[in-house]
Coordinates of C-alpha atoms and ligand atoms in Angstrom, one line a residue:
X1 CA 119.4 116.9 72.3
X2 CA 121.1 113.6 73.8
X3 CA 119.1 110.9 73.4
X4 CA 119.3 109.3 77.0
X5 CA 117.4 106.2 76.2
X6 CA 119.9 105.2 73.4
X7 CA 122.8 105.9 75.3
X8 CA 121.6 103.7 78.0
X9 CA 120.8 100.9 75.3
X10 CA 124.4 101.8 73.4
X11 CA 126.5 101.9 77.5
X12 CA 124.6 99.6 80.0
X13 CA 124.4 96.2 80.4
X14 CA 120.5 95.5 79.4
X15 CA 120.0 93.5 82.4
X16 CA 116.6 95.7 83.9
X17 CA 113.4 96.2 81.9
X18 CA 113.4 100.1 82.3
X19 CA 110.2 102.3 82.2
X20 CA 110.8 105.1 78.9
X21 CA 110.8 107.8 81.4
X22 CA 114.4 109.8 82.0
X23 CA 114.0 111.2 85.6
X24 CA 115.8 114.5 86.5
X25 CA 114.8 115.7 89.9
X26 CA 112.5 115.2 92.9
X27 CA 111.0 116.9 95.2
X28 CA 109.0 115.2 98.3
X29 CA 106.6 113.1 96.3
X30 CA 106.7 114.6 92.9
X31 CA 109.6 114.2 90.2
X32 CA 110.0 115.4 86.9
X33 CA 111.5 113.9 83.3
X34 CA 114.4 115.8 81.2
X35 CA 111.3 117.3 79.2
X36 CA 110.2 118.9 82.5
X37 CA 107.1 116.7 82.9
X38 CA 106.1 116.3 86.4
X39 CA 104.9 112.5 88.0
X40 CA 103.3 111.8 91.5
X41 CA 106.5 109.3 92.2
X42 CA 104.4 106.1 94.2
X43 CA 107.3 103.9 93.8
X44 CA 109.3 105.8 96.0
X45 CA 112.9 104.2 94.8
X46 CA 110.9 100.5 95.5
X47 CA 110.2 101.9 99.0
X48 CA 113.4 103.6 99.5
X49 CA 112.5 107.4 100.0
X50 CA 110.2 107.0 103.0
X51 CA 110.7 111.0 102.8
X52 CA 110.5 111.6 99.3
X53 CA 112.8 113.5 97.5
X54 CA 115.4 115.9 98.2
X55 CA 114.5 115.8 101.6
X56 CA 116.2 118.7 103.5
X57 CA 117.1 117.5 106.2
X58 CA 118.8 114.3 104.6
X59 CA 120.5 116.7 101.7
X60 CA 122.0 119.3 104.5
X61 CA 123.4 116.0 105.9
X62 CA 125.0 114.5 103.1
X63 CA 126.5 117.9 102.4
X64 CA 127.9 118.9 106.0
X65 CA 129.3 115.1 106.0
X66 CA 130.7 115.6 102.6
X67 CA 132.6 118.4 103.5
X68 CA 134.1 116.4 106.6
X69 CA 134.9 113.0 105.4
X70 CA 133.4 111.0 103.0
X71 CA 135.3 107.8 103.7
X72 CA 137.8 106.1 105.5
X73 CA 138.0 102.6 106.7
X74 CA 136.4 99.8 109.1
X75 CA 140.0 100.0 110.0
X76 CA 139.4 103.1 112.3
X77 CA 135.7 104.4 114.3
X78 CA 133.9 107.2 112.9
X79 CA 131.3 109.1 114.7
X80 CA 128.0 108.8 112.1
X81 CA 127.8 104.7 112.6
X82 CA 128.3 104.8 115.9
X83 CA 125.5 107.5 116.3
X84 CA 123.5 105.8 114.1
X85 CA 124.1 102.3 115.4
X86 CA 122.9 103.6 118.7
X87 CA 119.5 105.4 117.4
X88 CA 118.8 101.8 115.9
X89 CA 119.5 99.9 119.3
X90 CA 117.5 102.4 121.2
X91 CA 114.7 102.0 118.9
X92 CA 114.0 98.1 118.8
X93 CA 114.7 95.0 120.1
X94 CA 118.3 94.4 119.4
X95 CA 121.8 95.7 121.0
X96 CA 124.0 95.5 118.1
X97 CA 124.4 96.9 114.5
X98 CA 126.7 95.6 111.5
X99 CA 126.3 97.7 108.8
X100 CA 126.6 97.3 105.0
X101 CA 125.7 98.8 101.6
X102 CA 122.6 97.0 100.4
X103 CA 119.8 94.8 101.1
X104 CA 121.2 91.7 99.6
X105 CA 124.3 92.3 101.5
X106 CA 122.5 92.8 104.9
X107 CA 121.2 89.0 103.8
X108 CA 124.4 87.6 103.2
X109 CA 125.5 88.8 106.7
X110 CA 122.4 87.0 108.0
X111 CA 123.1 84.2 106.6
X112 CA 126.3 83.9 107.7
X113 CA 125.6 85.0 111.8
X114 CA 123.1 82.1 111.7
X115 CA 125.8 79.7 110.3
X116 CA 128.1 80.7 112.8
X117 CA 125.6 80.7 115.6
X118 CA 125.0 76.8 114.1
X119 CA 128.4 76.3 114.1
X120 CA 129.3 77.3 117.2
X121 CA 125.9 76.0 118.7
X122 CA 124.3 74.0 116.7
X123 CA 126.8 71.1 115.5
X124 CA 127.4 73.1 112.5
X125 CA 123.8 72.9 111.6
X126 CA 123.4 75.1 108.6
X127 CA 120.2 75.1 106.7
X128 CA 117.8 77.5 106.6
X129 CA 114.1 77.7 105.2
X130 CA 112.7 80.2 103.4
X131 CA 109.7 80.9 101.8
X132 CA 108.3 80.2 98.2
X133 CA 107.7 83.8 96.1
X134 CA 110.0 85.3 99.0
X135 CA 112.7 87.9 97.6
X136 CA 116.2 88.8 98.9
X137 CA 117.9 89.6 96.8
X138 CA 120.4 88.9 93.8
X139 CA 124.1 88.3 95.2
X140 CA 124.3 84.5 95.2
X141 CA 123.5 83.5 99.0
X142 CA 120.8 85.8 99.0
X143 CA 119.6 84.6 95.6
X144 CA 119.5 80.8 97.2
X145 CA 117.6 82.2 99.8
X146 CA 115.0 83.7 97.3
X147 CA 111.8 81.9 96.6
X148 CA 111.4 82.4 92.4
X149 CA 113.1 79.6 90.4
X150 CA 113.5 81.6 87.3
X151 CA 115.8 83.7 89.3
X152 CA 117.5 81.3 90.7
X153 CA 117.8 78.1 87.9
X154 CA 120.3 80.3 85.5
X155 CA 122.6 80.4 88.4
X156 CA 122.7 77.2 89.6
X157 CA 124.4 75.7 91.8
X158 CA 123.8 78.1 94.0
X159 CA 124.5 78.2 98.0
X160 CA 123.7 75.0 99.5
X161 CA 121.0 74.6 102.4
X162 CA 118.1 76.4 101.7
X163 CA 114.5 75.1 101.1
X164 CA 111.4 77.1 100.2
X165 CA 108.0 76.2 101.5
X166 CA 104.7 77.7 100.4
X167 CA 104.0 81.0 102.3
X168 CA 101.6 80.9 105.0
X169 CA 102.1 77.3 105.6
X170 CA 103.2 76.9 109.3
X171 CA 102.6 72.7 108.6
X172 CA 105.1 72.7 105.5
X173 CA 107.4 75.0 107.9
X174 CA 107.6 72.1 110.6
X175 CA 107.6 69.1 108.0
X176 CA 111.1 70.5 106.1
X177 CA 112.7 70.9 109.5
X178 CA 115.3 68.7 110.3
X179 CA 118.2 68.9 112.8
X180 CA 120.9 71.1 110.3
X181 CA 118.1 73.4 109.9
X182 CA 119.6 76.6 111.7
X183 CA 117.0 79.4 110.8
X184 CA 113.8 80.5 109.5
X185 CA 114.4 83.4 106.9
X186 CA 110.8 85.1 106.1
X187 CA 109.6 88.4 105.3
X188 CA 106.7 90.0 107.5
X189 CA 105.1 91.3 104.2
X190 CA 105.8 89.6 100.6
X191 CA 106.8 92.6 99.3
X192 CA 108.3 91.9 95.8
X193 CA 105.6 89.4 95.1
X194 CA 103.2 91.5 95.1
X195 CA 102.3 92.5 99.2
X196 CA 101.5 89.0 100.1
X197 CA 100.2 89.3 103.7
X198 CA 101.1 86.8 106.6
X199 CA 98.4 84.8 108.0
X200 CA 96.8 85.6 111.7
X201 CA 99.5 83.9 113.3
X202 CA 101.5 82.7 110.6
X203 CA 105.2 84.3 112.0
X204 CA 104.0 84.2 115.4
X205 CA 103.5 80.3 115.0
X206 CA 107.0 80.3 113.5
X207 CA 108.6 82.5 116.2
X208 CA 107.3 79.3 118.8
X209 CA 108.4 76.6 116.5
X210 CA 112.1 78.0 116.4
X211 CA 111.9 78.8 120.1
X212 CA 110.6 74.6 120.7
X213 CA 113.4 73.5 117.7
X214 CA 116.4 76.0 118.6
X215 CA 116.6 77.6 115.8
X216 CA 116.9 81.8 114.6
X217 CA 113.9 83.5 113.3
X218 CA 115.3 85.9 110.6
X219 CA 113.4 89.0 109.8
X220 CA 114.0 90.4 106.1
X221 CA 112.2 94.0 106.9
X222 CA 114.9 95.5 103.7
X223 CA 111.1 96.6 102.4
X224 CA 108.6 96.5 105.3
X225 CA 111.3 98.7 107.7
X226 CA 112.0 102.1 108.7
X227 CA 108.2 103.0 109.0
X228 CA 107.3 101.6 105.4
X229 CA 104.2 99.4 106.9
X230 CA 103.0 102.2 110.0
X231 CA 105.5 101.6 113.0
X232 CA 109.4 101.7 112.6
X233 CA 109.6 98.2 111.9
X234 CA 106.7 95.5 111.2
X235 CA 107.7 92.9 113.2
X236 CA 105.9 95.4 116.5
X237 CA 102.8 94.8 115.1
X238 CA 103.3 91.1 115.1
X239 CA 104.0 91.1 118.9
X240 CA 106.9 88.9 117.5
X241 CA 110.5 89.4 118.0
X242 CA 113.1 88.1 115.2
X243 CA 116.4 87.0 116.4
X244 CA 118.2 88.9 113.4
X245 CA 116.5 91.9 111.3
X246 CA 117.7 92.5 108.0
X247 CA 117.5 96.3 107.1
X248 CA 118.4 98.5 104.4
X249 CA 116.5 101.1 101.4
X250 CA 114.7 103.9 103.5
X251 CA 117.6 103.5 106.4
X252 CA 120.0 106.3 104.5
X253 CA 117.1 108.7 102.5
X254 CA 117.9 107.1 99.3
X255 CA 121.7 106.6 99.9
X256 CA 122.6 103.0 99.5
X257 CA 122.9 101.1 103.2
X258 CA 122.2 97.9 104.8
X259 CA 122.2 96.7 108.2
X260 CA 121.7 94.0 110.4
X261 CA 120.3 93.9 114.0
X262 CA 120.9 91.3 116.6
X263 CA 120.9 91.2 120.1
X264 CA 124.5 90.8 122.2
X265 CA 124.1 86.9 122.7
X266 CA 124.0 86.1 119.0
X267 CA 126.1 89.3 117.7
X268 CA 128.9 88.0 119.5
X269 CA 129.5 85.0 117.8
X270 CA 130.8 87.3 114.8
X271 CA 133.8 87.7 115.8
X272 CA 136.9 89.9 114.6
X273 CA 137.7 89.0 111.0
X274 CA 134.4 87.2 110.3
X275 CA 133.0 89.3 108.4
X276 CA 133.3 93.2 106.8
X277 CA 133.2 95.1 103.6
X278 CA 134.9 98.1 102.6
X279 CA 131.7 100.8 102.4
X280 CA 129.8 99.4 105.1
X281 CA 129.4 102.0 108.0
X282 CA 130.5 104.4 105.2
X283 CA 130.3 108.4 107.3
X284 CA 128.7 109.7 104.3
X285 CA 125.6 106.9 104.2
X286 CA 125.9 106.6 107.8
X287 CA 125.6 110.1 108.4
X288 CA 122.5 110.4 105.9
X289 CA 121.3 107.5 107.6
X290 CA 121.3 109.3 110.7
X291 CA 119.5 112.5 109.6
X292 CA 116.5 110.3 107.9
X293 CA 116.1 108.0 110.8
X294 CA 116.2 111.1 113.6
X295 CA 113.3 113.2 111.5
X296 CA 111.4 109.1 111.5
X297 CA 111.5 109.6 114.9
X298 CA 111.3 112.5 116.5
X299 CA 108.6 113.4 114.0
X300 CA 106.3 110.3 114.1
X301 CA 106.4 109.7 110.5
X302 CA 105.5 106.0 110.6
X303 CA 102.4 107.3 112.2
X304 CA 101.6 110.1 109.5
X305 CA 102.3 107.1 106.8
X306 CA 99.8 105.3 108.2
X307 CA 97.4 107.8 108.5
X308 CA 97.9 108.7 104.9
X309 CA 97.4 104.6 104.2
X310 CA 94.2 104.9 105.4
X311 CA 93.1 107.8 103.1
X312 CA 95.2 105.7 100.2
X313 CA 92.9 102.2 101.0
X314 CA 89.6 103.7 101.7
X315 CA 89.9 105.3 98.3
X316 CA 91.6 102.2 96.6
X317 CA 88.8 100.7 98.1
X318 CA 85.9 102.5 97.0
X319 CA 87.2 101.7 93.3
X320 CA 86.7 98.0 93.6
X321 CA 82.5 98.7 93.9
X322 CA 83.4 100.8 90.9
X323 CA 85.7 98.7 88.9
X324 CA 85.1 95.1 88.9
X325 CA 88.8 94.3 88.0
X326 CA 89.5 95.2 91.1
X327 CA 89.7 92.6 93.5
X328 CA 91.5 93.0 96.2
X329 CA 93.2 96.0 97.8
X330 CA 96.0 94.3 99.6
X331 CA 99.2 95.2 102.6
X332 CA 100.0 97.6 105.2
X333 CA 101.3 101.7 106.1
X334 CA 102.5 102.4 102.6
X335 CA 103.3 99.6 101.0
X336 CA 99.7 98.8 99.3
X337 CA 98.9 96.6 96.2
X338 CA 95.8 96.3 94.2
X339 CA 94.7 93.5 93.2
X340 CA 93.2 93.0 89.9
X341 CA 91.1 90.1 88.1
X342 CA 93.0 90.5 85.0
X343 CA 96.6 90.1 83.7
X344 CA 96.7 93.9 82.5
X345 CA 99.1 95.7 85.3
X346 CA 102.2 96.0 83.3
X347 CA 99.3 98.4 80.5
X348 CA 97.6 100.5 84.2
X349 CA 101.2 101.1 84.9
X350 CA 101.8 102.5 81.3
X351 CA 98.6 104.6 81.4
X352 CA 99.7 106.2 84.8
X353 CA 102.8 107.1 83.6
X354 CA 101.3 108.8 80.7
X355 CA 99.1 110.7 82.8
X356 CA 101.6 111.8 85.2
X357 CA 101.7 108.5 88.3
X358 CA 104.6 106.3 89.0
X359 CA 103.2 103.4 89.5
X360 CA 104.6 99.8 89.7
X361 CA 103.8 96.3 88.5
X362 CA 105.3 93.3 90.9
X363 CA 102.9 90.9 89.5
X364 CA 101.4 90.7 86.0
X365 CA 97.9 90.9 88.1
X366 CA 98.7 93.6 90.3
X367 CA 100.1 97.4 91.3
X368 CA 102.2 98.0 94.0
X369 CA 102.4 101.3 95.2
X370 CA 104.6 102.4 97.9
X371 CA 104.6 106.7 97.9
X372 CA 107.1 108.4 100.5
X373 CA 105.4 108.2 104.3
X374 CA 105.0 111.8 104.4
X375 CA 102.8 112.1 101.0
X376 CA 99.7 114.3 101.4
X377 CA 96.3 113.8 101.3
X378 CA 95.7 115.9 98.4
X379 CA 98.8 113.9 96.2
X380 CA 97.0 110.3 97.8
X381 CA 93.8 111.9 96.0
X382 CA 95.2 112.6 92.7
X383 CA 97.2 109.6 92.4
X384 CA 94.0 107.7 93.2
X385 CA 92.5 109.2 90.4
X386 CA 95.2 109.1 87.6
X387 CA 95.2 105.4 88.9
X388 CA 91.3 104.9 88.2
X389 CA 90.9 106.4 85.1
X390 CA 94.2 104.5 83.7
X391 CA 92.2 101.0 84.6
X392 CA 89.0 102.5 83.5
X393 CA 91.5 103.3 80.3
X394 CA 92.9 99.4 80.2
X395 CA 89.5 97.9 80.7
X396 CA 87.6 99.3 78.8
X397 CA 89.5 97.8 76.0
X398 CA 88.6 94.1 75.9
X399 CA 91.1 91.5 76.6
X400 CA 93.1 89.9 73.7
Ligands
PLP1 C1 112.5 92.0 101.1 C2 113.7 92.3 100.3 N1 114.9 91.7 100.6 C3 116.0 91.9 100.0 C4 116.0 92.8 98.9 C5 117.3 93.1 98.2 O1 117.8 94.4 98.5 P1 118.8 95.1 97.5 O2 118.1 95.3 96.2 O3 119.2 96.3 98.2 O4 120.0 94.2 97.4 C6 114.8 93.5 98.5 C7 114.8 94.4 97.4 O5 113.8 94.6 96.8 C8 113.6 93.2 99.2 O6 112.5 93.8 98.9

């Protein structure tokens, strides 16, 4: 029998920390190893398959479109972007779409439509702040952008103009503004630092501040969009309105995509040849894209994700009277993290996964789980027991 795990060490660069698990197939929220054990998936791709799985309608579309055309070029206008471009539009804020192949990429495109917009605008102010612990990705713009030093230092130098300031602090927000500063680049929800929630106020205190200064608010929702924290996109339940909205893992199903919204005034200072990339608007993503987005809609599935978050917290909840390394249960729809008093997440993880729960470790102090919208009850109540008796497991066993 082939030894997958070896071949992997033997043929890919060694650049992720891979969980010993070989996955085969999925189905909704359930997937299954190449020794046909079965796991309650509540990582979900890192929040990409808002419907789980070899979702039907998603797979019928990949495999109508792949029949038709797969690719072709940016050079020409294919029917599945356009469609999909205009599903987005009518369902938010914004009037326009550029589309690409992955979040970092839908943050490179951000960064440069706010440049241009400061170019054009701005006196060719360039400089944008993000925040500390903020992620978006790994490509090198978006890399400058992120918040974690030990991402960024090997790289250096990286893209110029961007300073981080701690999250949640509106103050430090105003005090690094200068006149280059173009944008404010945040995330509604920390997701990769572990579901760090925004303050009462925080992002609409820094929608005001770029309104008073001139300046773009920039919405990275590549993790807390596409229903992921109980409405199509977070920013609704914020009563604030971004200026750009980065997009991209549930927007396809699972097929790779990015995109970025903007409305008419600011998307047209993009102009032809400023930007593009080969697979962006791709019919076959855009297409899947399409499907998954339509079945969002039409069948409320933010809603039903947020009704399921409340089964998922109430019992997360009920553990921390239980389990006194439980601190904190933590974030929004389903994109939840527990917090825990000791540095033993990466071990729960490992215990879940033996007894049958993807589960997933952002911080060395807490789990991140983020389960497909439409998961049921009864899978929220097993997974909420695998995860209990796995820290029950961990804890009990004293720390070293
Ligand atoms: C908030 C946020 N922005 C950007 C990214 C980068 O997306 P990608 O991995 O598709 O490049 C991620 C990925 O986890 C993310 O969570």
């Amino acid at each position: 029998m082939t030894d997958w795990v070896a071949e992997e060490h033997r043929y890919l660069f060694q650049n992720y920390g891979r969980q010993p698990v070989v996955i085969d197939r999925g189905e909704g929220t359930r997937v299954w190893d190449t020794d046909g054990k079965e796991y309650l998936d509540f990582v979900g791709g890192l929040a990409v398959n808002a419907l789980g799985h070899a979702h039907p309608v998603v797979a019928a579309a990949l495999a109508e479109q792949s029949k038709q055309l797969i690719h072709t070029s940016n050079i020409y206008y294919t029917k599945p972007m356009i469609e999909l471009a205009k599903l987005l539009v009518e369902n938010s804020c914004f009037d326009r779409v550029f589309f690409c192949n992955s979040g970092a990429e839908a943050i490179e495109a951000a960064i440069k439509l706010a440049r241009r917009w400061g170019h054009d605008t701005r006196n060719g102010a360039f400089e944008i702040i993000a925040f500390e612990d903020g992620f978006h990705g790994r490509s090198t713009g978006a890399l400058a952008a992120t918040g974690t030093a030990r991402y960024r230092d090997p790289f250096a130098p990286l893209m110029p103009g961007f300073s981080h300031v701690p999250w949640n602090d509106l103050a430090a927000v105003k005090a690094a503004t200068n006149e280059r500063t173009v944008a404010i680049l945040v995330e509604p929800i920390q997701g990769e630092a572990g579901v760090n929630m925004p303050a009462e106020g925080f992002l609409r205190g820094l929608r005001d501040w770029c309104d008073e200064r001139n300046m773009l608010l920039i919405f990275d929702e590549i993790q807390t969009g596409v229903g992921r924290t109980g409405t199509l996109w977070a920013y609704e339940q914020e009563g604030v309105e971004p200026d750009i909205m980065a997009v991209a893992k549930g927007l396809a199903g699972g097929v790779p995509i990015g995109a970025i919204l903007a409305r008419e005034a600011l998307a047209a200072h993009l102009v032809k040849g400023d930007h593009g990339t080969t697979f962006g608007a791709n019919p076959l993503a855009t297409a899947a894209g399409l499907a998954t987005m339509r079945y969002i809609i039409d069948n409320k599935v933010p809603a039903q994700g947020a009704r399921g978050s409340e089964r998922l917290v109430a019992r997360l909840r009920s553990m921390e009277d239980r389990l006194p390394v439980v601190t904190e249960v933590r974030g929004r729809g389903m994109l939840i993290a527990v917090g825990l008093s000791r540095d033993c997440s990466a071990e729960v993880v490992e215990a879940c996964r033996q007894r049958g729960l993807l589960a997933n470790n952002p911080r060395p102090n807490a789990i991140r789980l983020m389960p497909p919208l439409n998961t049921t009850d009864d899978e929220i109540d097993r997974a909420c027991d695998i995860l209990e008796a796995a820290i029950v497991a961990v804890t009990s066993v004293p720390a070293k």
